[in-house]
């Protein structure tokens, strides 16, 4: 049975959540640890922390955040952004991350994927891909938060990552990111069909219908979103209910969807 | 009041902190341990494991904790293997021909069936055999988080399965030796409930110090021989 995961993603800058999160009753809406625990209670299937910190000192804070999260949230945690070396990965995993996501560093040095996978296993080795459509049915890999074009074909890179030892791909459409127009479904489907490892759809979600599309038309194994969850537009329970109504198997949310 | 001392065997692999912290949340005084004496002193022992069967087997040997682990499964203290820690309870794995397991249960760990995406990296529904102590209270509609490409054979010791291209062993239990292919430490409230069952067993079942083998004593179960489950 394929069971689709629903994953809220938190952008973290120097230990603080960047986009405002609107939950009632939070002591500190900027604390990623409290939010992770809240999403666990709401029935999220995993949590992703994406570290957008620029400074080295700020990066240190992320390690502390991961450590505290391990004491408060009991669902899988993926940490991405700024993972450049095997030692970065080792430190995050020791502190309580379940998976580390590499992006630019993997493009610069693909052996990094093999090193992490070979040392800690494919199950904790995620490759994040930022891609843009470059023509009909073709997409190009970008690095450095989508600023640097690499000339690398996205489908080729996806299959290469699987061969290198990645256990999961997070596929972020730079064309759709922030647009609220929905996932790039063709991209997602093509990558799913080209690989045998789980694929997480990311970028562009503006409604619960987009999550359903990602799983049904995009064939994604997991659907990731940020703002619609953080701003309280869609609860995890509502997302799960919509997926289930569309015939997609999901782990039911702990709390039932509120009556409308 | 501090709960029972649960030793989480730290042999240098992956994310052990989550298991430690989840056991603490479930009521244990859980600690990562790297010394055989600490394993011997614990009321209950947890063998986590992620990644590769061969690497975990090798790491356990190199850590010097293989013997203490064998002692822990051979005496009557509660023992819990998680993920590859469960797989290590078997004799061997297709993943690493030649690498040995603890041989508590007979048979070989095998690749998940063809036609499914590997690893299975998702929540799945447990089908629980009634009477399990490990999964007591979780017989109905329990979801658990899995991350694995290989699985133990379904046998007499299997107390839960999930459906992933066919029935896949999700939990084992034979006397005081329990195992979870899923990650209880990552399965939210359901996982914490299963861990609480383990912690309770550690409180109730663990024999007194005098009954345990003293350091240096020959293990009662050979690493390869194994007991018939």
GROMACS .gro file of C-alpha atoms in nm:
model
  489
    1UNK     CA    1   0.000   0.000   0.000
    2UNK     CA    2   0.135   0.338  -0.101
    3UNK     CA    3   0.055   0.591   0.168
    4UNK     CA    4   0.115   0.954   0.074
    5UNK     CA    5   0.285   1.176   0.332
    6UNK     CA    6   0.191   1.535   0.408
    7UNK     CA    7   0.495   1.743   0.504
    8UNK     CA    8   0.506   2.101   0.631
    9UNK     CA    9   0.835   2.276   0.558
   10UNK     CA   10   0.974   2.544   0.787
   11UNK     CA   11   1.232   2.793   0.663
   12UNK     CA   12   1.466   2.867   0.951
   13UNK     CA   13   1.704   3.163   0.972
   14UNK     CA   14   1.946   3.165   1.267
   15UNK     CA   15   1.714   2.943   1.469
   16UNK     CA   16   1.394   3.133   1.398
   17UNK     CA   17   1.110   3.046   1.159
   18UNK     CA   18   1.110   3.297   0.879
   19UNK     CA   19   0.753   3.314   0.758
   20UNK     CA   20   0.506   3.394   1.030
   21UNK     CA   21   0.314   3.097   1.152
   22UNK     CA   22  -0.036   3.156   1.271
   23UNK     CA   23  -0.138   2.898   1.524
   24UNK     CA   24  -0.355   2.977   1.819
   25UNK     CA   25  -0.200   2.918   2.159
   26UNK     CA   26   0.164   2.912   2.066
   27UNK     CA   27   0.399   3.056   2.322
   28UNK     CA   28   0.651   3.147   2.055
   29UNK     CA   29   0.536   3.134   1.692
   30UNK     CA   30   0.893   3.179   1.573
   31UNK     CA   31   1.034   2.878   1.754
   32UNK     CA   32   1.080   2.586   1.512
   33UNK     CA   33   1.081   2.337   1.799
   34UNK     CA   34   0.741   2.439   1.928
   35UNK     CA   35   0.604   2.437   1.573
   36UNK     CA   36   0.743   2.091   1.505
   37UNK     CA   37   0.571   1.960   1.818
   38UNK     CA   38   0.249   2.131   1.710
   39UNK     CA   39   0.264   1.977   1.363
   40UNK     CA   40   0.330   1.636   1.521
   41UNK     CA   41   0.015   1.679   1.733
   42UNK     CA   42  -0.184   1.788   1.426
   43UNK     CA   43  -0.094   1.471   1.237
   44UNK     CA   44   0.184   1.588   1.004
   45UNK     CA   45   0.373   1.287   0.870
   46UNK     CA   46   0.716   1.449   0.872
   47UNK     CA   47   0.875   1.787   0.928
   48UNK     CA   48   1.133   1.958   0.711
   49UNK     CA   49   1.359   2.233   0.845
   50UNK     CA   50   1.523   2.428   0.568
   51UNK     CA   51   1.813   2.636   0.696
   52UNK     CA   52   1.844   2.960   0.502
   53UNK     CA   53   2.094   3.111   0.743
   54UNK     CA   54   2.374   3.297   0.572
   55UNK     CA   55   2.622   3.334   0.858
   56UNK     CA   56   2.834   3.061   1.012
   57UNK     CA   57   2.735   3.168   1.363
   58UNK     CA   58   2.370   3.147   1.269
   59UNK     CA   59   2.426   2.798   1.134
   60UNK     CA   60   2.544   2.680   1.473
   61UNK     CA   61   2.199   2.768   1.604
   62UNK     CA   62   2.045   2.509   1.372
   63UNK     CA   63   2.228   2.230   1.548
   64UNK     CA   64   2.079   2.342   1.878
   65UNK     CA   65   1.732   2.359   1.721
   66UNK     CA   66   1.765   2.003   1.588
   67UNK     CA   67   1.877   1.882   1.927
   68UNK     CA   68   1.579   2.037   2.106
   69UNK     CA   69   1.338   1.910   1.840
   70UNK     CA   70   1.442   1.552   1.914
   71UNK     CA   71   1.305   1.602   2.265
   72UNK     CA   72   0.973   1.750   2.161
   73UNK     CA   73   0.862   1.601   1.828
   74UNK     CA   74   0.833   1.230   1.757
   75UNK     CA   75   0.790   1.224   1.381
   76UNK     CA   76   1.066   1.215   1.120
   77UNK     CA   77   1.273   1.530   1.079
   78UNK     CA   78   1.461   1.623   0.763
   79UNK     CA   79   1.715   1.903   0.775
   80UNK     CA   80   1.831   2.074   0.457
   81UNK     CA   81   2.017   2.387   0.361
   82UNK     CA   82   2.386   2.428   0.423
   83UNK     CA   83   2.472   2.057   0.442
   84UNK     CA   84   2.805   2.057   0.263
   85UNK     CA   85   3.014   1.779   0.410
   86UNK     CA   86   2.988   1.432   0.555
   87UNK     CA   87   3.065   1.586   0.894
   88UNK     CA   88   2.772   1.827   0.861
   89UNK     CA   89   2.549   1.527   0.797
   90UNK     CA   90   2.699   1.326   1.082
   91UNK     CA   91   2.647   1.608   1.330
   92UNK     CA   92   2.283   1.664   1.232
   93UNK     CA   93   2.203   1.292   1.245
   94UNK     CA   94   2.373   1.254   1.584
   95UNK     CA   95   2.167   1.540   1.723
   96UNK     CA   96   1.838   1.392   1.613
   97UNK     CA   97   1.775   1.457   1.244
   98UNK     CA   98   1.646   1.150   1.061
   99UNK     CA   99   1.741   1.265   0.714
  100UNK     CA  100   1.970   1.526   0.572
  101UNK     CA  101   1.898   1.696   0.243
  102UNK     CA  102   2.183   1.804   0.018
  103UNK     CA  103   2.139   2.031  -0.280
  104UNK     CA  104   2.411   2.262  -0.415
  105UNK     CA  105   2.687   2.063  -0.246
  106UNK     CA  106   2.571   1.747  -0.423
  107UNK     CA  107   2.584   1.918  -0.762
  108UNK     CA  108   2.931   2.052  -0.686
  109UNK     CA  109   3.054   1.716  -0.561
  110UNK     CA  110   2.820   1.425  -0.638
  111UNK     CA  111   3.035   1.185  -0.433
  112UNK     CA  112   2.895   1.356  -0.123
  113UNK     CA  113   2.567   1.171  -0.184
  114UNK     CA  114   2.751   0.839  -0.197
  115UNK     CA  115   2.954   0.925   0.113
  116UNK     CA  116   2.646   1.007   0.322
  117UNK     CA  117   2.451   0.710   0.188
  118UNK     CA  118   2.742   0.473   0.232
  119UNK     CA  119   2.805   0.587   0.588
  120UNK     CA  120   2.454   0.635   0.724
  121UNK     CA  121   2.233   0.463   0.470
  122UNK     CA  122   2.013   0.566   0.179
  123UNK     CA  123   1.718   0.610   0.415
  124UNK     CA  124   1.868   0.930   0.555
  125UNK     CA  125   2.013   1.062   0.230
  126UNK     CA  126   1.786   1.310   0.056
  127UNK     CA  127   1.876   1.513  -0.250
  128UNK     CA  128   1.692   1.841  -0.287
  129UNK     CA  129   1.658   1.955  -0.647
  130UNK     CA  130   1.574   2.311  -0.748
  131UNK     CA  131   1.468   2.298  -1.112
  132UNK     CA  132   1.329   2.523  -1.380
  133UNK     CA  133   1.158   2.434  -1.703
  134UNK     CA  134   1.401   2.490  -1.990
  135UNK     CA  135   1.185   2.378  -2.282
  136UNK     CA  136   0.899   2.142  -2.368
  137UNK     CA  137   0.944   1.839  -2.144
  138UNK     CA  138   1.287   1.947  -2.025
  139UNK     CA  139   1.401   2.097  -1.697
  140UNK     CA  140   1.734   2.233  -1.573
  141UNK     CA  141   1.890   2.198  -1.227
  142UNK     CA  142   1.971   2.521  -1.038
  143UNK     CA  143   2.179   2.566  -0.727
  144UNK     CA  144   2.231   2.827  -0.456
  145UNK     CA  145   1.863   2.872  -0.385
  146UNK     CA  146   1.773   2.883  -0.752
  147UNK     CA  147   2.014   3.157  -0.849
  148UNK     CA  148   2.276   2.957  -1.040
  149UNK     CA  149   2.197   2.760  -1.355
  150UNK     CA  150   2.402   2.443  -1.394
  151UNK     CA  151   2.312   2.323  -1.742
  152UNK     CA  152   2.231   1.983  -1.586
  153UNK     CA  153   1.919   1.804  -1.708
  154UNK     CA  154   1.684   1.745  -1.416
  155UNK     CA  155   1.566   1.397  -1.519
  156UNK     CA  156   1.923   1.284  -1.574
  157UNK     CA  157   2.028   1.427  -1.239
  158UNK     CA  158   1.739   1.254  -1.062
  159UNK     CA  159   1.839   0.912  -1.193
  160UNK     CA  160   2.206   0.988  -1.118
  161UNK     CA  161   2.117   1.076  -0.758
  162UNK     CA  162   1.940   0.743  -0.720
  163UNK     CA  163   2.250   0.564  -0.853
  164UNK     CA  164   2.469   0.767  -0.618
  165UNK     CA  165   2.271   0.634  -0.323
  166UNK     CA  166   1.998   0.888  -0.252
  167UNK     CA  167   1.697   0.741  -0.074
  168UNK     CA  168   1.459   1.024  -0.156
  169UNK     CA  169   1.427   1.327  -0.382
  170UNK     CA  170   1.266   1.656  -0.290
  171UNK     CA  171   1.167   1.811  -0.618
  172UNK     CA  172   1.122   2.185  -0.600
  173UNK     CA  173   0.992   2.372  -0.904
  174UNK     CA  174   1.150   2.718  -0.908
  175UNK     CA  175   0.895   2.820  -1.171
  176UNK     CA  176   0.614   2.750  -0.927
  177UNK     CA  177   0.778   2.829  -0.593
  178UNK     CA  178   0.588   3.114  -0.431
  179UNK     CA  179   0.331   3.143  -0.712
  180UNK     CA  180   0.049   2.947  -0.542
  181UNK     CA  181  -0.034   2.803  -0.887
  182UNK     CA  182   0.025   2.442  -0.785
  183UNK     CA  183   0.307   2.194  -0.839
  184UNK     CA  184   0.471   2.141  -1.178
  185UNK     CA  185   0.284   1.814  -1.220
  186UNK     CA  186   0.449   1.706  -1.544
  187UNK     CA  187   0.793   1.748  -1.387
  188UNK     CA  188   0.688   1.549  -1.085
  189UNK     CA  189   0.538   1.266  -1.287
  190UNK     CA  190   0.841   1.243  -1.514
  191UNK     CA  191   1.081   1.220  -1.220
  192UNK     CA  192   0.864   0.960  -1.045
  193UNK     CA  193   0.857   0.751  -1.361
  194UNK     CA  194   1.232   0.788  -1.414
  195UNK     CA  195   1.330   0.674  -1.063
  196UNK     CA  196   1.249   0.401  -0.812
  197UNK     CA  197   1.294   0.602  -0.491
  198UNK     CA  198   1.035   0.819  -0.315
  199UNK     CA  199   0.975   1.163  -0.465
  200UNK     CA  200   0.849   1.460  -0.264
  201UNK     CA  201   0.665   1.730  -0.461
  202UNK     CA  202   0.750   2.087  -0.363
  203UNK     CA  203   0.690   2.440  -0.483
  204UNK     CA  204   0.375   2.630  -0.569
  205UNK     CA  205   0.104   2.501  -0.339
  206UNK     CA  206  -0.176   2.754  -0.291
  207UNK     CA  207  -0.468   2.530  -0.201
  208UNK     CA  208  -0.557   2.189  -0.072
  209UNK     CA  209  -0.650   2.088  -0.429
  210UNK     CA  210  -0.286   2.131  -0.528
  211UNK     CA  211  -0.180   1.876  -0.267
  212UNK     CA  212  -0.429   1.629  -0.412
  213UNK     CA  213  -0.303   1.699  -0.766
  214UNK     CA  214   0.053   1.633  -0.655
  215UNK     CA  215  -0.038   1.288  -0.532
  216UNK     CA  216  -0.286   1.195  -0.806
  217UNK     CA  217  -0.161   1.358  -1.129
  218UNK     CA  218   0.196   1.415  -1.009
  219UNK     CA  219   0.228   1.061  -0.864
  220UNK     CA  220   0.429   1.206  -0.576
  221UNK     CA  221   0.499   0.989  -0.272
  222UNK     CA  222   0.479   1.291  -0.047
  223UNK     CA  223   0.344   1.644  -0.078
  224UNK     CA  224   0.532   1.931   0.082
  225UNK     CA  225   0.404   2.282   0.145
  226UNK     CA  226   0.490   2.578   0.362
  227UNK     CA  227   0.275   2.888   0.369
  228UNK     CA  228  -0.069   2.730   0.336
  229UNK     CA  229  -0.004   2.536   0.656
  230UNK     CA  230   0.181   2.809   0.842
  231UNK     CA  231  -0.081   3.073   0.769
  232UNK     CA  232  -0.355   2.843   0.884
  233UNK     CA  233  -0.527   2.838   0.543
  234UNK     CA  234  -0.526   2.460   0.541
  235UNK     CA  235  -0.489   2.234   0.842
  236UNK     CA  236  -0.306   1.904   0.823
  237UNK     CA  237  -0.639   1.736   0.896
  238UNK     CA  238  -0.806   1.910   0.603
  239UNK     CA  239  -0.522   1.814   0.372
  240UNK     CA  240  -0.549   1.449   0.479
  241UNK     CA  241  -0.925   1.452   0.441
  242UNK     CA  242  -0.904   1.593   0.088
  243UNK     CA  243  -0.644   1.336  -0.015
  244UNK     CA  244  -0.852   1.054   0.131
  245UNK     CA  245  -1.162   1.182  -0.047
  246UNK     CA  246  -0.968   1.166  -0.375
  247UNK     CA  247  -0.887   0.800  -0.309
  248UNK     CA  248  -0.529   0.858  -0.193
  249UNK     CA  249  -0.428   0.645   0.106
  250UNK     CA  250  -0.307   0.864   0.394
  251UNK     CA  251  -0.244   0.815   0.762
  252UNK     CA  252  -0.553   0.974   0.913
  253UNK     CA  253  -0.491   1.289   1.108
  254UNK     CA  254  -0.498   1.256   1.485
  255UNK     CA  255  -0.773   1.513   1.509
  256UNK     CA  256  -1.070   1.503   1.275
  257UNK     CA  257  -1.117   1.782   1.025
  258UNK     CA  258  -1.330   2.057   1.175
  259UNK     CA  259  -1.688   2.079   1.059
  260UNK     CA  260  -1.756   2.348   0.804
  261UNK     CA  261   1.067   0.928   4.013
  262UNK     CA  262   1.318   0.807   3.758
  263UNK     CA  263   1.199   0.521   3.540
  264UNK     CA  264   1.392   0.199   3.477
  265UNK     CA  265   1.741   0.235   3.333
  266UNK     CA  266   1.718   0.149   2.966
  267UNK     CA  267   2.048   0.118   2.781
  268UNK     CA  268   2.037   0.234   2.419
  269UNK     CA  269   2.336   0.068   2.258
  270UNK     CA  270   2.547   0.339   2.095
  271UNK     CA  271   2.768   0.177   1.837
  272UNK     CA  272   2.822   0.479   1.621
  273UNK     CA  273   2.541   0.453   1.372
  274UNK     CA  274   2.280   0.709   1.271
  275UNK     CA  275   2.024   0.888   1.480
  276UNK     CA  276   2.025   0.733   1.827
  277UNK     CA  277   1.925   1.044   2.012
  278UNK     CA  278   1.566   1.020   1.891
  279UNK     CA  279   1.533   0.671   2.036
  280UNK     CA  280   1.684   0.787   2.365
  281UNK     CA  281   1.456   1.089   2.392
  282UNK     CA  282   1.141   0.898   2.294
  283UNK     CA  283   1.216   0.632   2.560
  284UNK     CA  284   1.258   0.910   2.815
  285UNK     CA  285   0.923   1.053   2.710
  286UNK     CA  286   0.774   0.705   2.751
  287UNK     CA  287   0.893   0.695   3.113
  288UNK     CA  288   1.239   0.542   3.103
  289UNK     CA  289   1.568   0.662   3.233
  290UNK     CA  290   1.715   0.601   2.889
  291UNK     CA  291   2.080   0.661   2.814
  292UNK     CA  292   2.309   0.602   2.520
  293UNK     CA  293   2.574   0.358   2.635
  294UNK     CA  294   2.907   0.262   2.484
  295UNK     CA  295   3.040   0.030   2.756
  296UNK     CA  296   2.953  -0.336   2.806
  297UNK     CA  297   2.922  -0.280   3.183
  298UNK     CA  298   2.644  -0.026   3.123
  299UNK     CA  299   2.457  -0.268   2.897
  300UNK     CA  300   2.490  -0.531   3.169
  301UNK     CA  301   2.361  -0.295   3.436
  302UNK     CA  302   2.044  -0.191   3.250
  303UNK     CA  303   1.693  -0.309   3.330
  304UNK     CA  304   1.623  -0.320   2.958
  305UNK     CA  305   1.829  -0.292   2.641
  306UNK     CA  306   1.748  -0.126   2.309
  307UNK     CA  307   1.943  -0.201   1.994
  308UNK     CA  308   1.869   0.067   1.735
  309UNK     CA  309   2.000   0.049   1.383
  310UNK     CA  310   1.969   0.233   1.057
  311UNK     CA  311   2.121   0.192   0.717
  312UNK     CA  312   2.300  -0.118   0.609
  313UNK     CA  313   2.279  -0.460   0.779
  314UNK     CA  314   2.644  -0.537   0.708
  315UNK     CA  315   2.768  -0.203   0.836
  316UNK     CA  316   2.557  -0.230   1.151
  317UNK     CA  317   2.679  -0.586   1.216
  318UNK     CA  318   3.038  -0.474   1.163
  319UNK     CA  319   2.993  -0.162   1.378
  320UNK     CA  320   2.846  -0.365   1.663
  321UNK     CA  321   3.141  -0.604   1.649
  322UNK     CA  322   3.394  -0.321   1.637
  323UNK     CA  323   3.226  -0.136   1.921
  324UNK     CA  324   3.304  -0.427   2.150
  325UNK     CA  325   2.936  -0.450   2.246
  326UNK     CA  326   2.848  -0.764   2.050
  327UNK     CA  327   2.901  -0.987   2.352
  328UNK     CA  328   2.706  -0.759   2.583
  329UNK     CA  329   2.422  -0.757   2.326
  330UNK     CA  330   2.424  -1.136   2.308
  331UNK     CA  331   2.410  -1.147   2.688
  332UNK     CA  332   2.119  -0.906   2.688
  333UNK     CA  333   1.911  -1.119   2.453
  334UNK     CA  334   2.007  -1.442   2.629
  335UNK     CA  335   1.910  -1.338   2.981
  336UNK     CA  336   1.556  -1.247   3.074
  337UNK     CA  337   1.577  -0.872   3.051
  338UNK     CA  338   1.347  -0.690   2.808
  339UNK     CA  339   1.524  -0.635   2.477
  340UNK     CA  340   1.404  -0.423   2.186
  341UNK     CA  341   1.559  -0.411   1.841
  342UNK     CA  342   1.454  -0.122   1.618
  343UNK     CA  343   1.472  -0.129   1.236
  344UNK     CA  344   1.810  -0.282   1.148
  345UNK     CA  345   1.827  -0.362   1.521
  346UNK     CA  346   1.533  -0.598   1.462
  347UNK     CA  347   1.695  -0.736   1.147
  348UNK     CA  348   2.011  -0.813   1.344
  349UNK     CA  349   1.804  -1.054   1.556
  350UNK     CA  350   1.799  -1.285   1.251
  351UNK     CA  351   2.081  -1.499   1.117
  352UNK     CA  352   2.172  -1.300   0.808
  353UNK     CA  353   2.050  -1.060   0.541
  354UNK     CA  354   2.037  -1.057   0.163
  355UNK     CA  355   2.170  -0.704   0.193
  356UNK     CA  356   2.507  -0.823   0.314
  357UNK     CA  357   2.590  -1.184   0.233
  358UNK     CA  358   2.844  -1.311   0.483
  359UNK     CA  359   2.761  -1.055   0.752
  360UNK     CA  360   2.620  -1.222   1.059
  361UNK     CA  361   2.326  -1.139   1.275
  362UNK     CA  362   2.264  -1.238   1.636
  363UNK     CA  363   2.065  -1.544   1.526
  364UNK     CA  364   1.796  -1.517   1.792
  365UNK     CA  365   1.538  -1.588   1.524
  366UNK     CA  366   1.592  -1.824   1.231
  367UNK     CA  367   1.605  -1.710   0.874
  368UNK     CA  368   1.732  -1.438   0.647
  369UNK     CA  369   1.625  -1.078   0.608
  370UNK     CA  370   1.522  -1.018   0.245
  371UNK     CA  371   1.464  -0.734  -0.001
  372UNK     CA  372   1.111  -0.593  -0.013
  373UNK     CA  373   0.905  -0.735  -0.299
  374UNK     CA  374   0.950  -0.611  -0.655
  375UNK     CA  375   0.700  -0.360  -0.783
  376UNK     CA  376   0.713  -0.126  -0.483
  377UNK     CA  377   0.927   0.185  -0.441
  378UNK     CA  378   1.225   0.120  -0.222
  379UNK     CA  379   1.291   0.220   0.047
  380UNK     CA  380   0.945   0.201   0.194
  381UNK     CA  381   0.957   0.549   0.341
  382UNK     CA  382   0.610   0.617   0.474
  383UNK     CA  383   0.356   0.554   0.745
  384UNK     CA  384   0.174   0.225   0.716
  385UNK     CA  385  -0.111   0.051   0.894
  386UNK     CA  386  -0.018  -0.227   1.135
  387UNK     CA  387  -0.206  -0.556   1.140
  388UNK     CA  388  -0.141  -0.665   1.498
  389UNK     CA  389  -0.171  -1.021   1.626
  390UNK     CA  390  -0.382  -1.023   1.943
  391UNK     CA  391  -0.191  -1.097   2.261
  392UNK     CA  392   0.121  -0.896   2.181
  393UNK     CA  393   0.261  -0.723   2.488
  394UNK     CA  394   0.471  -0.485   2.283
  395UNK     CA  395   0.170  -0.362   2.087
  396UNK     CA  396  -0.090  -0.396   2.362
  397UNK     CA  397  -0.353  -0.127   2.315
  398UNK     CA  398  -0.250  -0.076   1.953
  399UNK     CA  399  -0.448  -0.362   1.800
  400UNK     CA  400  -0.690  -0.136   1.614
  401UNK     CA  401  -0.588   0.096   1.331
  402UNK     CA  402  -0.238   0.183   1.439
  403UNK     CA  403  -0.014   0.370   1.195
  404UNK     CA  404   0.363   0.353   1.222
  405UNK     CA  405   0.654   0.507   1.036
  406UNK     CA  406   0.875   0.282   0.824
  407UNK     CA  407   1.204   0.346   0.648
  408UNK     CA  408   1.355   0.030   0.506
  409UNK     CA  409   1.433  -0.166   0.192
  410UNK     CA  410   1.477  -0.506   0.359
  411UNK     CA  411   1.250  -0.694   0.597
  412UNK     CA  412   1.258  -0.998   0.822
  413UNK     CA  413   1.075  -1.314   0.716
  414UNK     CA  414   0.721  -1.351   0.853
  415UNK     CA  415   0.739  -1.627   1.114
  416UNK     CA  416   0.601  -1.747   1.446
  417UNK     CA  417   0.768  -1.452   1.618
  418UNK     CA  418   0.593  -1.197   1.393
  419UNK     CA  419   0.330  -1.006   1.591
  420UNK     CA  420   0.252  -0.735   1.337
  421UNK     CA  421   0.269  -0.693   0.963
  422UNK     CA  422   0.204  -0.411   0.720
  423UNK     CA  423   0.103  -0.435   0.356
  424UNK     CA  424   0.374  -0.325   0.113
  425UNK     CA  425   0.365  -0.537  -0.197
  426UNK     CA  426   0.250  -0.819   0.033
  427UNK     CA  427   0.264  -0.879   0.408
  428UNK     CA  428   0.584  -0.735   0.554
  429UNK     CA  429   0.708  -0.815   0.906
  430UNK     CA  430   0.655  -0.502   1.116
  431UNK     CA  431   0.711  -0.627   1.471
  432UNK     CA  432   0.840  -0.941   1.642
  433UNK     CA  433   0.805  -1.072   1.992
  434UNK     CA  434   0.924  -1.391   2.162
  435UNK     CA  435   0.928  -1.378   2.538
  436UNK     CA  436   1.138  -1.083   2.643
  437UNK     CA  437   1.290  -1.022   2.299
  438UNK     CA  438   1.092  -0.768   2.099
  439UNK     CA  439   1.159  -0.591   1.774
  440UNK     CA  440   1.010  -0.320   1.554
  441UNK     CA  441   1.081  -0.279   1.185
  442UNK     CA  442   0.899   0.053   1.210
  443UNK     CA  443   1.042   0.339   1.412
  444UNK     CA  444   0.845   0.371   1.736
  445UNK     CA  445   1.051   0.678   1.822
  446UNK     CA  446   0.920   0.841   1.502
  447UNK     CA  447   0.563   0.714   1.511
  448UNK     CA  448   0.416   0.992   1.723
  449UNK     CA  449   0.170   0.895   1.996
  450UNK     CA  450   0.131   0.535   1.876
  451UNK     CA  451   0.505   0.482   1.883
  452UNK     CA  452   0.534   0.634   2.228
  453UNK     CA  453   0.258   0.398   2.347
  454UNK     CA  454   0.454   0.097   2.219
  455UNK     CA  455   0.769   0.226   2.389
  456UNK     CA  456   0.572   0.276   2.710
  457UNK     CA  457   0.480  -0.095   2.693
  458UNK     CA  458   0.850  -0.172   2.669
  459UNK     CA  459   0.936   0.059   2.959
  460UNK     CA  460   0.665  -0.103   3.167
  461UNK     CA  461   0.813  -0.445   3.092
  462UNK     CA  462   1.153  -0.310   3.201
  463UNK     CA  463   0.996  -0.202   3.531
  464UNK     CA  464   0.821  -0.532   3.593
  465UNK     CA  465   1.014  -0.809   3.425
  466UNK     CA  466   1.379  -0.735   3.467
  467UNK     CA  467   1.542  -0.990   3.698
  468UNK     CA  468   1.759  -0.875   3.985
  469UNK     CA  469   2.123  -0.800   3.935
  470UNK     CA  470   2.225  -1.128   4.102
  471UNK     CA  471   2.057  -1.335   3.833
  472UNK     CA  472   2.245  -1.170   3.552
  473UNK     CA  473   2.566  -1.306   3.407
  474UNK     CA  474   2.868  -1.141   3.556
  475UNK     CA  475   3.116  -0.959   3.334
  476UNK     CA  476   3.349  -1.206   3.171
  477UNK     CA  477   3.106  -1.497   3.189
  478UNK     CA  478   3.062  -1.692   2.868
  479UNK     CA  479   2.752  -1.591   2.678
  480UNK     CA  480   2.481  -1.852   2.694
  481UNK     CA  481   2.379  -1.806   2.332
  482UNK     CA  482   2.637  -1.833   2.058
  483UNK     CA  483   2.640  -1.546   1.817
  484UNK     CA  484   2.562  -1.781   1.532
  485UNK     CA  485   2.389  -2.064   1.708
  486UNK     CA  486   2.078  -1.889   1.819
  487UNK     CA  487   1.779  -2.026   1.997
  488UNK     CA  488   1.488  -2.165   1.810
  489UNK     CA  489   1.212  -1.912   1.843
   0.00000   0.00000   0.00000
